Tab-separated table of C-alpha atoms and ligand atoms in Angstrom:
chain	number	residue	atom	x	y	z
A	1	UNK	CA	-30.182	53.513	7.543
A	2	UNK	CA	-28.875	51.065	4.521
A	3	UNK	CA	-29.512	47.830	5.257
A	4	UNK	CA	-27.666	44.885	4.643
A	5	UNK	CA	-27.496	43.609	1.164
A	6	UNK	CA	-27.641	39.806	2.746
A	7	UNK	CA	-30.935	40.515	4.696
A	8	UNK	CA	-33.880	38.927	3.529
A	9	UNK	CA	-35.932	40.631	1.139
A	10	UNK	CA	-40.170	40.719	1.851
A	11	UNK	CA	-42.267	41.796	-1.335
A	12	UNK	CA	-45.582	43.633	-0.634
A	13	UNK	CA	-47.998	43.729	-3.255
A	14	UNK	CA	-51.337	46.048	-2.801
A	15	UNK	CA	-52.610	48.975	-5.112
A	16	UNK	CA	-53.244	51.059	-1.815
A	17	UNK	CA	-50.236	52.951	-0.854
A	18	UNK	CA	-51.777	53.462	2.443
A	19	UNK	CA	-51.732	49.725	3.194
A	20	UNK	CA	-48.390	48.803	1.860
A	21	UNK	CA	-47.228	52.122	4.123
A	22	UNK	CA	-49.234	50.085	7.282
A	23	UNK	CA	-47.005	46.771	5.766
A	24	UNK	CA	-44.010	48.037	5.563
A	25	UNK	CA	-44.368	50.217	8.983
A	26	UNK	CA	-44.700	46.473	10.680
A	27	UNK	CA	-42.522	44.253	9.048
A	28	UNK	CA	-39.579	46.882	9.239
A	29	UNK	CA	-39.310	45.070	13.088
A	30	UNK	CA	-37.820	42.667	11.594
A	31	UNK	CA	-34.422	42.296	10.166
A	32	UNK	CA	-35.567	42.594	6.917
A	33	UNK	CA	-35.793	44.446	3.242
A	34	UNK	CA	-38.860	45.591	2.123
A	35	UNK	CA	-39.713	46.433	-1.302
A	36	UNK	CA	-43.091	48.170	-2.169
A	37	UNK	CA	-45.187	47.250	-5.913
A	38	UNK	CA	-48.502	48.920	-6.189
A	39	UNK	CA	-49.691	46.231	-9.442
A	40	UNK	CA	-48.888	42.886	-10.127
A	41	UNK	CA	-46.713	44.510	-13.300
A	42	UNK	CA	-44.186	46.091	-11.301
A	43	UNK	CA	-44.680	42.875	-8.463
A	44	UNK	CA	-43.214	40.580	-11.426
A	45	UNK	CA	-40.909	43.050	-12.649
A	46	UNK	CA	-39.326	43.566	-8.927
A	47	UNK	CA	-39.029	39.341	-8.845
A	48	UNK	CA	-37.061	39.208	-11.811
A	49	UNK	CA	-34.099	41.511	-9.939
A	50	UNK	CA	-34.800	40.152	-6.487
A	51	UNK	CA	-34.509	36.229	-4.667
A	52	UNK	CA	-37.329	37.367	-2.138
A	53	UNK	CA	-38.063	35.055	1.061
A	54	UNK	CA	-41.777	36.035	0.798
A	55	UNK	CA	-44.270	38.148	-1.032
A	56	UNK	CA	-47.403	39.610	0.989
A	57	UNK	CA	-49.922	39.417	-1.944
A	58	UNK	CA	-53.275	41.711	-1.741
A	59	UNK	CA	-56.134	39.815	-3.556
A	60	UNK	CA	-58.327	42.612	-5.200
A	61	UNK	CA	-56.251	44.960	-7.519
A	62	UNK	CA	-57.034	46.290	-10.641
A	63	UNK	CA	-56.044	45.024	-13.824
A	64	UNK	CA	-54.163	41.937	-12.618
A	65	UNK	CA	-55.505	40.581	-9.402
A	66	UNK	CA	-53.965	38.624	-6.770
A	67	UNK	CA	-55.228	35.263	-8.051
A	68	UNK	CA	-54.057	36.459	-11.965
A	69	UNK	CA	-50.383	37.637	-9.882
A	70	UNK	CA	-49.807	34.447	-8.433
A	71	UNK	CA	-50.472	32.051	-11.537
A	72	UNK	CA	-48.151	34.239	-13.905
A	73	UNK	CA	-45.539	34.071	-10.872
A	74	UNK	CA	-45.534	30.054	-10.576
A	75	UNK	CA	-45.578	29.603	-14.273
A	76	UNK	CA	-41.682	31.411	-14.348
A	77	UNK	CA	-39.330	28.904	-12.992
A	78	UNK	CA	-37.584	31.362	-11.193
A	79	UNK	CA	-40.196	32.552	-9.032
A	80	UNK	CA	-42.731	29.185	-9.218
A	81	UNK	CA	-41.153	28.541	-5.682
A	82	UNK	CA	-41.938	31.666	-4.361
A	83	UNK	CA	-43.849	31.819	-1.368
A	84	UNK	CA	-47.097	33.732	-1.041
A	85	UNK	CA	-49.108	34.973	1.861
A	86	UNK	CA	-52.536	36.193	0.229
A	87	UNK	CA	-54.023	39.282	2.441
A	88	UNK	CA	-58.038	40.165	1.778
A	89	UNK	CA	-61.053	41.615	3.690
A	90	UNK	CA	-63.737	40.859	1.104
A	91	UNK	CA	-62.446	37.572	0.250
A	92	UNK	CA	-61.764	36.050	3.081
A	93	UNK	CA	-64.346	33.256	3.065
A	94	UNK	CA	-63.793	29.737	2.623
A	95	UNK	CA	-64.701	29.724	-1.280
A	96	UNK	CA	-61.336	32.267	-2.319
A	97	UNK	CA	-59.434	30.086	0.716
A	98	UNK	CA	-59.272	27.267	-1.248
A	99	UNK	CA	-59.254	29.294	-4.345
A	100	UNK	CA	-55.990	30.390	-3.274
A	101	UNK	CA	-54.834	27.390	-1.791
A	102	UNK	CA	-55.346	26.124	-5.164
A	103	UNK	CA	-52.836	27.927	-7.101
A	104	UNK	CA	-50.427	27.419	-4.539
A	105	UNK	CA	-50.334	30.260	-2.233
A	106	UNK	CA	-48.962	28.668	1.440
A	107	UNK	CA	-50.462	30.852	3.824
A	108	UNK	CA	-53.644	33.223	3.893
A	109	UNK	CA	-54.595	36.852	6.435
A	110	UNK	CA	-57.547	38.263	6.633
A	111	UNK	CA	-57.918	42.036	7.133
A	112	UNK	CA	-57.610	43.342	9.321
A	113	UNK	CA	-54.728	41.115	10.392
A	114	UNK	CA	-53.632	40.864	13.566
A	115	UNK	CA	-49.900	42.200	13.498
A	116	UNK	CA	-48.549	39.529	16.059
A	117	UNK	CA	-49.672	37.239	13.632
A	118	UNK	CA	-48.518	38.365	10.341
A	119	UNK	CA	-45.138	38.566	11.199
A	120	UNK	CA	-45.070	35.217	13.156
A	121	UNK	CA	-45.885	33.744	9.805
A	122	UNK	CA	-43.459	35.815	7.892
A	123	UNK	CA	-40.881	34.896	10.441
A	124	UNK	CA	-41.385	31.255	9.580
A	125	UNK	CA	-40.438	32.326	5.711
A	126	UNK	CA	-37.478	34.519	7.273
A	127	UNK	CA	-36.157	31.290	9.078
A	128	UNK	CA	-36.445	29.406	5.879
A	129	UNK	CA	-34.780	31.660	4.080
A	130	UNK	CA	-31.694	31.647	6.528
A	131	UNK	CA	-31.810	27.853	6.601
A	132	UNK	CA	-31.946	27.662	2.466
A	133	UNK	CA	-28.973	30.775	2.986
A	134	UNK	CA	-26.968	28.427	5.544
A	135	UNK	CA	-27.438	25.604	3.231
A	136	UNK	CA	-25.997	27.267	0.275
A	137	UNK	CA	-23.283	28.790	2.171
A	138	UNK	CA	-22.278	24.666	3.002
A	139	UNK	CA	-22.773	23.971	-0.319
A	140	UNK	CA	-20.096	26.087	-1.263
A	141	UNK	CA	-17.853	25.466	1.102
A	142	UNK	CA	-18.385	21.862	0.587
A	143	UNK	CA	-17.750	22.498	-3.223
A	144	UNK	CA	-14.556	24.719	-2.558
A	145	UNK	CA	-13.406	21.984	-0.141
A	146	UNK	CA	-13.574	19.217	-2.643
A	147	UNK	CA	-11.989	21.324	-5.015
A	148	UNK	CA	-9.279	21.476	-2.970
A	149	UNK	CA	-9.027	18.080	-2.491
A	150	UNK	CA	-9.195	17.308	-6.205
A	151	UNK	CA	-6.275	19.911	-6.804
A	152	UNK	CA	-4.639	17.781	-3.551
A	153	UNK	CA	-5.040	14.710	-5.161
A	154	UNK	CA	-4.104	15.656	-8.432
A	155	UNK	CA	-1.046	16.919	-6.956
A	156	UNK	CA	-0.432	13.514	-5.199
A	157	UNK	CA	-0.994	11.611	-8.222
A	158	UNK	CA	1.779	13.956	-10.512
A	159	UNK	CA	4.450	13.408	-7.347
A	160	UNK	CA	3.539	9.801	-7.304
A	161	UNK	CA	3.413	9.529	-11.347
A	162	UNK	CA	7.177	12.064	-10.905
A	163	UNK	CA	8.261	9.375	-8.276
A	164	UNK	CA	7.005	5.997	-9.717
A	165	UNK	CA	9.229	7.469	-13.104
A	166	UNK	CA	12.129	8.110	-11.143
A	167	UNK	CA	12.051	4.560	-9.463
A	168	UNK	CA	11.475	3.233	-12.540
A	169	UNK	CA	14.858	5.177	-13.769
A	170	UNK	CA	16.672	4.119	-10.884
A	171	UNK	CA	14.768	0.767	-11.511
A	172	UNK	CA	16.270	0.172	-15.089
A	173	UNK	CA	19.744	1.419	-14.164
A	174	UNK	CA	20.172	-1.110	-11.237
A	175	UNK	CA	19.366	-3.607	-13.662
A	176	UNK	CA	21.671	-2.164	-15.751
A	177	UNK	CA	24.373	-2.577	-13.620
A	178	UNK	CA	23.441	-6.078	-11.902
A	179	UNK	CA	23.459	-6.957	-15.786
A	180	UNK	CA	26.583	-5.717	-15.752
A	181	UNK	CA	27.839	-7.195	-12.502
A	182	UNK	CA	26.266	-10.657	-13.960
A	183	UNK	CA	28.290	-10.598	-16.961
A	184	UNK	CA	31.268	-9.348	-15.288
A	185	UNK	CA	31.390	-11.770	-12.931
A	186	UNK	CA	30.695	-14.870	-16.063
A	187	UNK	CA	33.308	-13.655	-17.642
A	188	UNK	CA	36.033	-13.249	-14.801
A	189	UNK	CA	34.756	-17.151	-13.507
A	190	UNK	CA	35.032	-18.135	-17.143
A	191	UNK	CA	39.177	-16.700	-17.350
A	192	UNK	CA	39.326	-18.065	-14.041
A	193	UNK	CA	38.290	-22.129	-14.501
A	194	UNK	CA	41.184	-22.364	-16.936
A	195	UNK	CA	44.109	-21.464	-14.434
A	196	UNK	CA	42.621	-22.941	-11.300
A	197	UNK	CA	42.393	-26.421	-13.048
A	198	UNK	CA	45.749	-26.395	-14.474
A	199	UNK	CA	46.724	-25.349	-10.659
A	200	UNK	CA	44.148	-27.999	-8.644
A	201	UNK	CA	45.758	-30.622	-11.288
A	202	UNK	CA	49.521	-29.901	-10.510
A	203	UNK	CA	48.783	-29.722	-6.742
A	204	UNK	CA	46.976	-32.756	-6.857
A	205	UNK	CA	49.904	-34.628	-8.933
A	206	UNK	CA	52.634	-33.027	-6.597
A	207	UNK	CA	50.881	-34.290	-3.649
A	208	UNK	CA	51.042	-37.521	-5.201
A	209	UNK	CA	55.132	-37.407	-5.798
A	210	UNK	CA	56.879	-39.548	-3.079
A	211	UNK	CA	59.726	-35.981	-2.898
A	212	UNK	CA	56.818	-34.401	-1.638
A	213	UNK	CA	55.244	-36.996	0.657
A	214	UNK	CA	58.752	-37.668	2.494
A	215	UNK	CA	58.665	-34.425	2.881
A	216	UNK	CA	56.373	-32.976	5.927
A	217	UNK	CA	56.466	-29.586	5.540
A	218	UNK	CA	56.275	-29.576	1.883
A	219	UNK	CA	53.864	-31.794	1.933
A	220	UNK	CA	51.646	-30.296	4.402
A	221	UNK	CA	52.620	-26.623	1.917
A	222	UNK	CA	51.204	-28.381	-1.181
A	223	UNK	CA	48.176	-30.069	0.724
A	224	UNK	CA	47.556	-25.959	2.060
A	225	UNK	CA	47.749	-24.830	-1.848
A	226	UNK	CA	45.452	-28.304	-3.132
A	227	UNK	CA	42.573	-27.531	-0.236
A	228	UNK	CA	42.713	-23.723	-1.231
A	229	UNK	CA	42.761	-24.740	-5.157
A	230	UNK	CA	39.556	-26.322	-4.568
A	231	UNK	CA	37.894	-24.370	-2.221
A	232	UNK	CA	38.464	-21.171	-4.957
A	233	UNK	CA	37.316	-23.796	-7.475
A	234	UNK	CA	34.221	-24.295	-5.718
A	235	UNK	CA	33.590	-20.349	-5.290
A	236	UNK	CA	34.186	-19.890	-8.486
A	237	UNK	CA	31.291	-22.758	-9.696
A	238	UNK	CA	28.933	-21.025	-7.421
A	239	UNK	CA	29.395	-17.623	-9.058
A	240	UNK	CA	28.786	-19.596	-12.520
A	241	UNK	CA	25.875	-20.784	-10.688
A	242	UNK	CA	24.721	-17.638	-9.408
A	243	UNK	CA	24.842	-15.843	-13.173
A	244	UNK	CA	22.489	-19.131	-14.069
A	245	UNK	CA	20.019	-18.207	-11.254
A	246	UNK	CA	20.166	-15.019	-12.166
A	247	UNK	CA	19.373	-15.041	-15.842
A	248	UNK	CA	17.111	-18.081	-15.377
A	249	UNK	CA	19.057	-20.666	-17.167
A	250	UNK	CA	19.829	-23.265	-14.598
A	251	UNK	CA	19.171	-26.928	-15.636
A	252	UNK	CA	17.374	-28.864	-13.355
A	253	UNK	CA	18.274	-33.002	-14.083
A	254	UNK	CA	15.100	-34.583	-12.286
A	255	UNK	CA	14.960	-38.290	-10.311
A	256	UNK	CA	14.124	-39.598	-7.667
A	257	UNK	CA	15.969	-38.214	-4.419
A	258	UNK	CA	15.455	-39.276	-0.934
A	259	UNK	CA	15.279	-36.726	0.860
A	260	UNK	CA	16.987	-38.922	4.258
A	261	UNK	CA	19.931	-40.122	2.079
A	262	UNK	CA	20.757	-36.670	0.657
A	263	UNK	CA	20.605	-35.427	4.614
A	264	UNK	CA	23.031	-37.976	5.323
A	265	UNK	CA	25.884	-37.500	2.708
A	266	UNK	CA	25.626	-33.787	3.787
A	267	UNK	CA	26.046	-35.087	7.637
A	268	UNK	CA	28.987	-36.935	6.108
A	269	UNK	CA	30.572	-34.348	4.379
A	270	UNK	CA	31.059	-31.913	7.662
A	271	UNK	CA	31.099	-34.838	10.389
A	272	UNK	CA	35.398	-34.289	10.971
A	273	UNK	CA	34.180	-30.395	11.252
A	274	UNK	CA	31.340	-31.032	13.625
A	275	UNK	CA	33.611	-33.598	16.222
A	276	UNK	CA	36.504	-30.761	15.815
A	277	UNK	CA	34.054	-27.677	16.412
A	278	UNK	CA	32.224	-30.321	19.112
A	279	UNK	CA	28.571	-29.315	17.740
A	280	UNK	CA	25.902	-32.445	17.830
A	281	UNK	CA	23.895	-32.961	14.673
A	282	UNK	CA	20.347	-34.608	15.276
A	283	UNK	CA	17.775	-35.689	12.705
A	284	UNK	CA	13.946	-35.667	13.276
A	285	UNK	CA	11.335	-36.945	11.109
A	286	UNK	CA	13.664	-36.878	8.265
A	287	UNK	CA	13.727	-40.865	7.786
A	288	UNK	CA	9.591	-40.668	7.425
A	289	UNK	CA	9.971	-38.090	4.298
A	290	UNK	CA	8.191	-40.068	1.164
A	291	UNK	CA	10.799	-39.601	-2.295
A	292	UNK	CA	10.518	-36.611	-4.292
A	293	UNK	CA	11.296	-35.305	-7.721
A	294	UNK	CA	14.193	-33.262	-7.878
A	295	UNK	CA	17.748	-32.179	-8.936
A	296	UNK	CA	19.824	-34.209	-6.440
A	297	UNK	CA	23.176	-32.321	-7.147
A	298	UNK	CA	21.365	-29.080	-6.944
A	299	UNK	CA	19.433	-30.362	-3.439
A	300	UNK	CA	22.943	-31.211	-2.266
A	301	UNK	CA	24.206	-27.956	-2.667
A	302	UNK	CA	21.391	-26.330	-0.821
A	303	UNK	CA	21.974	-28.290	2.206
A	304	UNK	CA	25.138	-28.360	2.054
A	305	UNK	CA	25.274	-24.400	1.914
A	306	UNK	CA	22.455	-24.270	4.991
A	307	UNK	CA	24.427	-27.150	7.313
A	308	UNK	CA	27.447	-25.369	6.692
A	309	UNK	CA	26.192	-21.684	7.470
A	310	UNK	CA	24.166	-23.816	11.075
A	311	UNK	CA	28.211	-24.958	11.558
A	312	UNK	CA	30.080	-21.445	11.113
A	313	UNK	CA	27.368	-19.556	12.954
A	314	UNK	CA	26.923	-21.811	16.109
A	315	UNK	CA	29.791	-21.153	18.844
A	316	UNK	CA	31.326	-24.706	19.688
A	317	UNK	CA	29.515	-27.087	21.898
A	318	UNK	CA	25.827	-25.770	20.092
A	319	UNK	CA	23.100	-28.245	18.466
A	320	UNK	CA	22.324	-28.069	15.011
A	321	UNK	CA	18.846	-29.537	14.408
A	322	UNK	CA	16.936	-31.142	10.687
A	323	UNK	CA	13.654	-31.571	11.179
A	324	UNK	CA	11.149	-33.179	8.308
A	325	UNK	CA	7.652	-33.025	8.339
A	326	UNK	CA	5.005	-32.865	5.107
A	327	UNK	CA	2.881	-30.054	4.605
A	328	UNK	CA	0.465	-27.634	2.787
A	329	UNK	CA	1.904	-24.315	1.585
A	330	UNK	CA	-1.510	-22.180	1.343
A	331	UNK	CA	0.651	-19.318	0.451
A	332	UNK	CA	2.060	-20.513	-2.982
A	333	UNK	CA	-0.044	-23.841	-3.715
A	334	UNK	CA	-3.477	-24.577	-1.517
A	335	UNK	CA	-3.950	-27.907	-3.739
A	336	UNK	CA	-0.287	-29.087	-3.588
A	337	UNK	CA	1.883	-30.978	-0.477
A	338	UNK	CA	5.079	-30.130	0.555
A	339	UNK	CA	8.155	-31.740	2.333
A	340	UNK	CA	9.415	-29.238	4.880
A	341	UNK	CA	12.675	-29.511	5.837
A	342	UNK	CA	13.797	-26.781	8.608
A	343	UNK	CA	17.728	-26.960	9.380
A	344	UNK	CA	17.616	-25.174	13.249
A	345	UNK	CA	20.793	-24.278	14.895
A	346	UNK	CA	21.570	-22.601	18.720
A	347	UNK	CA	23.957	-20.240	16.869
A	348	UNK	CA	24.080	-16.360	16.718
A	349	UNK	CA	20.919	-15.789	15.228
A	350	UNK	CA	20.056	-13.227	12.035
A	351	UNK	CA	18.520	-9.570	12.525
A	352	UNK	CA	15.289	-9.427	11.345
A	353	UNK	CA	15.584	-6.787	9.452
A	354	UNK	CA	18.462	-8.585	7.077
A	355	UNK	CA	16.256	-12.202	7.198
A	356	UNK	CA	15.244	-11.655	3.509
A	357	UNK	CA	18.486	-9.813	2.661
A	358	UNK	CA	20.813	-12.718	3.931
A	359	UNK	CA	19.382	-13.938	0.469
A	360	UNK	CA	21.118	-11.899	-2.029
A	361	UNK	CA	24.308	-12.986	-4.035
A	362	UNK	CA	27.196	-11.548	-2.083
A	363	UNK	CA	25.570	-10.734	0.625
A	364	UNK	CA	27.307	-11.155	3.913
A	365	UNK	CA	26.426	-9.180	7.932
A	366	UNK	CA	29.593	-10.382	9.140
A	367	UNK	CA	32.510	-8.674	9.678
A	368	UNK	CA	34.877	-8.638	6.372
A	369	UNK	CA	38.105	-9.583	7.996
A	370	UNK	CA	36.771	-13.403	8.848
A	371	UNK	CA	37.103	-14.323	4.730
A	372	UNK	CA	39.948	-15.265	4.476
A	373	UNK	CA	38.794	-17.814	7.655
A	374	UNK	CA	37.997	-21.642	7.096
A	375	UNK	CA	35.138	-22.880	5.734
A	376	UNK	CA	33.836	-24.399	9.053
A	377	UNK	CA	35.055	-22.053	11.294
A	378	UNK	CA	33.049	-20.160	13.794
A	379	UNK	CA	32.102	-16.880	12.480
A	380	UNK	CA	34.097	-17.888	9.051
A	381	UNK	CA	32.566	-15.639	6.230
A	382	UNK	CA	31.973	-16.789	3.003
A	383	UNK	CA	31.361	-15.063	-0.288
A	384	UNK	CA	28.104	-14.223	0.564
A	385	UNK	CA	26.936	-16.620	-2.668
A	386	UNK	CA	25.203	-19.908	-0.247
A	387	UNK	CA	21.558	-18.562	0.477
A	388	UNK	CA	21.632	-16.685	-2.806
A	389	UNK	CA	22.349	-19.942	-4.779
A	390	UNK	CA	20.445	-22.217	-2.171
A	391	UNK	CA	17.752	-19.511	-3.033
A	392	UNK	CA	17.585	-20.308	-6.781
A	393	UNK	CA	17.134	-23.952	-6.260
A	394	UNK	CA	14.533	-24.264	-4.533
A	395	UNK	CA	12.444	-21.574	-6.025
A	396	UNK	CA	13.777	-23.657	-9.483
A	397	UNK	CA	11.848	-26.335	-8.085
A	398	UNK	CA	8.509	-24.768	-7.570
A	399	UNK	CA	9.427	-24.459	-3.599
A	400	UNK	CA	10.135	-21.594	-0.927
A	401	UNK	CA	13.072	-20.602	1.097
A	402	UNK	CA	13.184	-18.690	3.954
A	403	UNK	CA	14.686	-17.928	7.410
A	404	UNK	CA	13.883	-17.008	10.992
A	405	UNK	CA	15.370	-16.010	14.230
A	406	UNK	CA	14.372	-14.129	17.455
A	407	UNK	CA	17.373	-11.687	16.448
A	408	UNK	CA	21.097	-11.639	16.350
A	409	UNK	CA	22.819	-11.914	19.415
A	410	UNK	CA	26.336	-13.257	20.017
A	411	UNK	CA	26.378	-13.776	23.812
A	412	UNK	CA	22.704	-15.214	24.336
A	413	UNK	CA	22.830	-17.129	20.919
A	414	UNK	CA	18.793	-16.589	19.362
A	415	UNK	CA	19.507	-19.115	16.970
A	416	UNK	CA	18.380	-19.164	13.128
A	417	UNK	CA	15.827	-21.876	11.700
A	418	UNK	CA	16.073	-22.158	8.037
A	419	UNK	CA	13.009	-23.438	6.218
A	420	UNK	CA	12.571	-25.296	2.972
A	421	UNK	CA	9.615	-26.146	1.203
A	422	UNK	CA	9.881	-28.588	-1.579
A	423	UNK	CA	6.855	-29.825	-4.042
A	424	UNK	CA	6.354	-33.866	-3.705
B	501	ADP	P1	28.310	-16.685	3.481
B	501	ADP	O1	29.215	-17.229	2.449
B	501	ADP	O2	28.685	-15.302	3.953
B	501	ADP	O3	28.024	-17.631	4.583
B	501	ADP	P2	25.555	-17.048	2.775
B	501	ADP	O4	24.806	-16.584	1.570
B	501	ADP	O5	25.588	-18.518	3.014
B	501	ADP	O6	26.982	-16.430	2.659
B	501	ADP	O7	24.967	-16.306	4.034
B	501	ADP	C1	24.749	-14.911	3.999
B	501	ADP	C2	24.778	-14.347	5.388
B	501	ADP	O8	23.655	-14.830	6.116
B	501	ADP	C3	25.964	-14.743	6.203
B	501	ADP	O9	27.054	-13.864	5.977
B	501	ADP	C4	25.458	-14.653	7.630
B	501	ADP	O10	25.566	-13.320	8.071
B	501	ADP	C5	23.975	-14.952	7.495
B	501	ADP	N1	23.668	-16.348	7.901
B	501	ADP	C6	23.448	-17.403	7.091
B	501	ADP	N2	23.156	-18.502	7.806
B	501	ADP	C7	23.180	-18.151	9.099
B	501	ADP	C8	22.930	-18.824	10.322
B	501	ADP	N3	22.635	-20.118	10.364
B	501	ADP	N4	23.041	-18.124	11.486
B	501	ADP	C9	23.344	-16.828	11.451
B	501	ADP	N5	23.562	-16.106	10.328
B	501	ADP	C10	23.489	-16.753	9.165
């Protein structure tokens, strides 16, 4: 019958064929492979081709004995493991016991041995050697499976290296172009100023000319062409502005600005357009606000640009709300306090997932056909340029900008709140 090449392998060692015949006829039971050496010569030569679990080691041979055997087998790292069950009838007293003991045999029979016995011990050695088998056959699945995984990872990294290039592609050309779009849009302001001033100029001067003022429908014609003169005169400053925030030149002129006073002249500015569009304006906590550094002009502009957008986005009869309050910003400055203003409004309310969007130059969710609508108007779009430039302010004052709503909703009106944090 040929065995398994995986069985374990058993080594018996006597210079009596008779006995190793006896051996072998037992320990055949088991599932195992026995190989026969009649000297301790051709015992150490069989280790050297074998991995046996056990060798079965008879004490008194000639020429090398047992003892002689065993030391020459633990002094060769490859068999100094190896272990031994020593079988003797002469020596079996308790002088060679510990003898044997002593050069590190494991287990000792006396003959003549009690079969049951013998191979209960050797079927200790055959479960070790399954165990030590098992063990290995982990190992190397372990090893294969964290070869994969290397291989896996290394093939994550290259996508991720292949991807983070391509962004950065993409990355560079977008920059490209928004360079582009910046200077485009400098240089088409720039042509622009020239014209529009010559134009806001005559319009003013004709609406000055008693022809024109005795006139009512020429009159109210040139007024129309004035108010549009300056509101493209305005768009066109903001774009200027917007190429400053962009390339990080804006000039910041610092004093002291109250923060009350500047929320006033703003209320002042749209009070005709919050009577007509019957929306109520209240301030709270906004008197209390202590003076801080800043760009008034530039402050102006960013709540002007916020009351405005709280006007077109609120249906008539809503409540636009300024609240003031001091406060920590742990986020960008633990040490530092802040004046928060938050301009609240009862109006449509902004998607969440635009909320940070809204914030880019030119950016605009509503519909495109309401441009050309006024600048107070419900629902009136503008160039999409306020929250960018408002944006760029703050942030050029060491502060934070940002919005929230519950969602966008034109029937149940969410509302927006509008946050500002300012350094003081
Ligand atoms: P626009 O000139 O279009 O008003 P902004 O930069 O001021 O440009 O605003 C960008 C967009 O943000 C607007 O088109 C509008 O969709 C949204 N938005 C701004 N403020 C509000 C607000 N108070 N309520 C609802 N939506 C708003």
């Amino acid at each position: 019958m040929v065995m398994p090449p995986d069985y374990p392998k058993i080594l018996i060692v006597d210079d009596k064929p008779q006995n190793l015949y006896t051996l072998e006829r037992l320990l055949i039971k088991l599932d195992v492979l026995v190989f026969q050496a009649t000297s301790g010569f051709d015992a150490l030569a069989l280790t050297l081709e074998h991995d046996f679990c056990v060798a079965i080691i008879d004490i008194q041979m000639p020429e090398m004995d047992g003892y002689e055997l065993v030391e020459m087998l633990r002094s060769n790292q490859a068999t100094a493991s190896l272990p031994v069950i020593f079988v003797s009838a002469i020596y079996s007293d308790e002088y060679h016991h510990r003898k044997a003991y002593d050069t590190g045999v494991v287990d000792f029979l006396s003959k003549p041995f009690v079969p049951e016995i013998l191979l209960s011990k050797v079927n200790v050695f055959i479960a070790l050697y399954h165990q030590r088998h098992r063990l290995q056959t982990l190992v190397k699945q372990l090893n294969a499976a964290n070869d994969e995984i290397l291989r896996f990872n290394q093939e994550l990294e290259d996508k991720v290296n292949e991807r983070t290039e391509e962004l950065q592609r993409a990355y560079r050309q977008l920059e490209l172009l928004d360079r582009n779009k910046s200077d485009f849009i400098q240089v088409i302001s720039h042509e622009l100023r020239t014209p529009l001033s010559v134009f806001t100029g005559y319009s003013q001067l004709l609406l000055n000319m008693p022809q024109i003022q005795s006139d009512e429908m020429l009159s109210r014609m040139v007024s129309n062409l004035h108010t549009s003169s300056l509101r493209l005169k305005d768009i066109v400053n903001a774009m200027l502005e917007v190429v400053k925030v962009d390339s990080q030149t804006l000039e910041l002129h610092y004093v002291q600005v109250s923060i009350a006073d500047l929320l006033d002249l703003v209320y002042r500015g749209f009070r005709d357009a919050l009577t007509e569009r019957n929306l109520s304006l209240e301030m709270v906590g906004v008197a209390d606000l202590p003076l801080i550094e800043a760009d008034a002009q530039a402050l102006h502009k960013v709540f002007k640009n916020l009351v405005n957008n709280a006007i077109k986005y609120t249906p008539d009869g809503g409540q636009i709300t300024i609240r003031g309050q001091l406060q920590k910003d742990e986020e960008i400055a633990p040490a530092q306090s802040f004046v928060h203003i938050m301009v609240c409004d009862t109006g449509i309310g902004i998607d969440s997932e635009v909320q940070e969007l809204i914030f880019t130059k030119f950016y605009h969710t509503g519909d495109a056909s309401y441009h050309s609508s006024g600048e107070t108007k419900f629902k009136g779009g503008g160039p999409g340029l306020g929250l960018a430039l408002a944006k760029g302010f703050v942030e050029a004052h060491g502060g934070r900008i940002w919005a929230e709503s519950a969602g966008y909703d034109e029937h149940t009106c969410p509302g927006s709140q509008f946050h500002v944090l300012l350094p003081f």
